[in-house]
XYZ file of N, CA and C in Angstrom:
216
model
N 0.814 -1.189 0.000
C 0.000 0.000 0.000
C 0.866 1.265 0.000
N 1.755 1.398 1.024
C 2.669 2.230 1.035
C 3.406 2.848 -0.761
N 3.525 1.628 -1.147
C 4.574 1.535 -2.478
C 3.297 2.701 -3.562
N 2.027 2.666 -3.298
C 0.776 2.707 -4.494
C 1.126 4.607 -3.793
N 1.029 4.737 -3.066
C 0.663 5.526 -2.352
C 2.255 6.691 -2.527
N 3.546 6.299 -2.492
C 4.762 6.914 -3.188
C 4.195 7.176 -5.031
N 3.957 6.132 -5.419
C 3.628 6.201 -6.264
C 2.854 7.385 -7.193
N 1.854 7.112 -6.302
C 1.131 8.388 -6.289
C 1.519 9.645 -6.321
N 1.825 9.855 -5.183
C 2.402 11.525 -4.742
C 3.888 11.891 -5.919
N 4.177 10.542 -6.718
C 5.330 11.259 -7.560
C 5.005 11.575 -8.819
N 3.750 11.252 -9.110
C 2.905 11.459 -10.256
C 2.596 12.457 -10.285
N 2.025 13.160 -9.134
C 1.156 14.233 -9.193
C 2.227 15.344 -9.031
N 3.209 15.375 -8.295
C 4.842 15.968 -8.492
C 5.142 16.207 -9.743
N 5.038 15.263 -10.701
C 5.501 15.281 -11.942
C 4.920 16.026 -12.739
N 3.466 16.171 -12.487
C 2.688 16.946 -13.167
C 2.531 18.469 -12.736
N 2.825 18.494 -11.312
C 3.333 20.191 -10.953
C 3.993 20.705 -11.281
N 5.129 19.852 -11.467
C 6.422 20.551 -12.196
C 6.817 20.844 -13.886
N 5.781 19.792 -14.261
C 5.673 20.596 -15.598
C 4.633 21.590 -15.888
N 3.594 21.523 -15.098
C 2.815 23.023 -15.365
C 3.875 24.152 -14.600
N 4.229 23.934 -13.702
C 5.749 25.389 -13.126
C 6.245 25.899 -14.574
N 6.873 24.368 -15.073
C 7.668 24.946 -16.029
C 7.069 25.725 -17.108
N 5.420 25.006 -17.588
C 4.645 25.932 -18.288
C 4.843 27.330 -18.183
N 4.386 27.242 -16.900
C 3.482 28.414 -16.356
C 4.657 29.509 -15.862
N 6.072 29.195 -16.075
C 7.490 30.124 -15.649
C 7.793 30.685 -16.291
N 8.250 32.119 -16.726
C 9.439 31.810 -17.526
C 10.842 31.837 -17.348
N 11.634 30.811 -17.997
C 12.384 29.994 -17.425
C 13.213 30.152 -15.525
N 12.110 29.648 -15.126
C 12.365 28.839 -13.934
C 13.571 28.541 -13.634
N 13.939 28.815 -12.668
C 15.296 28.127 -12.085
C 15.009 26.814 -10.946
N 15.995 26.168 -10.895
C 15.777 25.149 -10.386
C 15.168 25.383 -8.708
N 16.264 26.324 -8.123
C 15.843 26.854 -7.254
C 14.415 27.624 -6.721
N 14.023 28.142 -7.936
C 12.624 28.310 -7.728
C 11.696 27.492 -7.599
N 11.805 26.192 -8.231
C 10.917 25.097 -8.513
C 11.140 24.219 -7.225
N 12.452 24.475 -6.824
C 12.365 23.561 -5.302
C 11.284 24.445 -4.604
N 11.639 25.319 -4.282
C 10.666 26.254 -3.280
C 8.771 26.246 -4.203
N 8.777 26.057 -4.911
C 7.401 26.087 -5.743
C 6.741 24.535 -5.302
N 7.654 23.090 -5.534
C 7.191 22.202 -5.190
C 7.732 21.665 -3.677
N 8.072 22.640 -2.934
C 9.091 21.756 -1.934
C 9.768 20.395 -1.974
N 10.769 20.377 -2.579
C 11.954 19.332 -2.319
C 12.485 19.631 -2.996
N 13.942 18.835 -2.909
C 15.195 19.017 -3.073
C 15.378 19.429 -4.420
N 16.735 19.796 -4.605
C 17.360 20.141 -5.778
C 17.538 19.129 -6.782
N 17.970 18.034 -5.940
C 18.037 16.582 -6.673
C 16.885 15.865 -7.130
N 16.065 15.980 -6.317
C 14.438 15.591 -7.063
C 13.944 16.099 -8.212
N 14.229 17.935 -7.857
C 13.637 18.477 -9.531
C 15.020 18.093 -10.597
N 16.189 17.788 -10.360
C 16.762 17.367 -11.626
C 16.413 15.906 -12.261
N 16.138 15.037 -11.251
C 15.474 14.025 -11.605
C 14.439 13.326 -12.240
N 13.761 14.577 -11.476
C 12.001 15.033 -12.445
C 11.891 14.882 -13.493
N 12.814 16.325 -14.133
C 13.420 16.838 -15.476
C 14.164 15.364 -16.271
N 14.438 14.951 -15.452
C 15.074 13.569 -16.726
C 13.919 12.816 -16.892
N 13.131 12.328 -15.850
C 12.098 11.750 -15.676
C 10.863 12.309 -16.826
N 10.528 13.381 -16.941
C 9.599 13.561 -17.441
C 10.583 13.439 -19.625
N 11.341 13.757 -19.157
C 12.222 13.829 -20.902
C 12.122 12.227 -20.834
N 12.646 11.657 -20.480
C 12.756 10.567 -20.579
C 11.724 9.348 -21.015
N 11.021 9.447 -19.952
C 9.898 8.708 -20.149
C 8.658 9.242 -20.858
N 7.814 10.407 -20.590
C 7.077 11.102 -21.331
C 7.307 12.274 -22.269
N 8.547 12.231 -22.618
C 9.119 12.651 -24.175
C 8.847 14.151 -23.736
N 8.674 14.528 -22.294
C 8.709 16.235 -22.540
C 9.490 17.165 -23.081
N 8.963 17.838 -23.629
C 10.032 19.260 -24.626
C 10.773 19.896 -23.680
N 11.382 19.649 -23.060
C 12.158 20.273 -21.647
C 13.363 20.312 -21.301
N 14.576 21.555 -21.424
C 15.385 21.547 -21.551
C 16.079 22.287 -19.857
N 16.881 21.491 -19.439
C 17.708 22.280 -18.668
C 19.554 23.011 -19.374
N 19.757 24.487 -18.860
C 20.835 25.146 -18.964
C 21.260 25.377 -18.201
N 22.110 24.022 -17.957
C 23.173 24.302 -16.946
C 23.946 25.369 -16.700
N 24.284 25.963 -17.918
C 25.196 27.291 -17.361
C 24.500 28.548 -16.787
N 22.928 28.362 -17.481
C 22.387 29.764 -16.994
C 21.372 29.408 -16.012
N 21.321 27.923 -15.561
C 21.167 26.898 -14.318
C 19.364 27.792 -14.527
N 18.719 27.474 -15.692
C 16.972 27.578 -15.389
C 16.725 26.185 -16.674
N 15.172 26.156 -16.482
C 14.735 25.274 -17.572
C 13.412 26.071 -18.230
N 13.352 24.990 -19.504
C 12.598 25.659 -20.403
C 11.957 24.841 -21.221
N 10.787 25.290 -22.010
C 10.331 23.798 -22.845
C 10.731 24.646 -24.037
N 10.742 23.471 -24.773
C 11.043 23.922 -26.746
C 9.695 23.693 -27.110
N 9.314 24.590 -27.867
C 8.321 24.638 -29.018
C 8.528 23.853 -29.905
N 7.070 23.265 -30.145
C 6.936 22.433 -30.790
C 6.875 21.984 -32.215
């Protein structure tokens, strides 16, 4: 139950953080921790997570350390 229930709450994470990123313009990581509370390492994870698996248009710049989606 526990496992359904992580599960859960990282879904709905996933989906906050790409409306942030919508809804930003370009967002810094730091903002998005404080927007979804948690770590720094979670929203970079996210960000692979959501590219990864659900093919989001979503780019992080490391040097100018925000993210952004590409047009489609």
């Amino acid at each position: 139950m526990e496992k359904q229930r992580e599960s859960h709450v990282k879904s709905l994470r996933l989906l906050q953080l790409e409306k942030a990123i919508q809804n930003m313009n370009y967002p810094s990581v730091e903002r998005l921790m404080k927007e979804l509370e948690v770590s720094r390492r979670t929203i970079l994870r996210d960000i692979d997570e959501l590219k990864l698996y659900y093919n989001a248009p979503i780019e992080y710049d490391r040097r100018r350390l925000v993210c952004y989606r590409l047009l489609p």
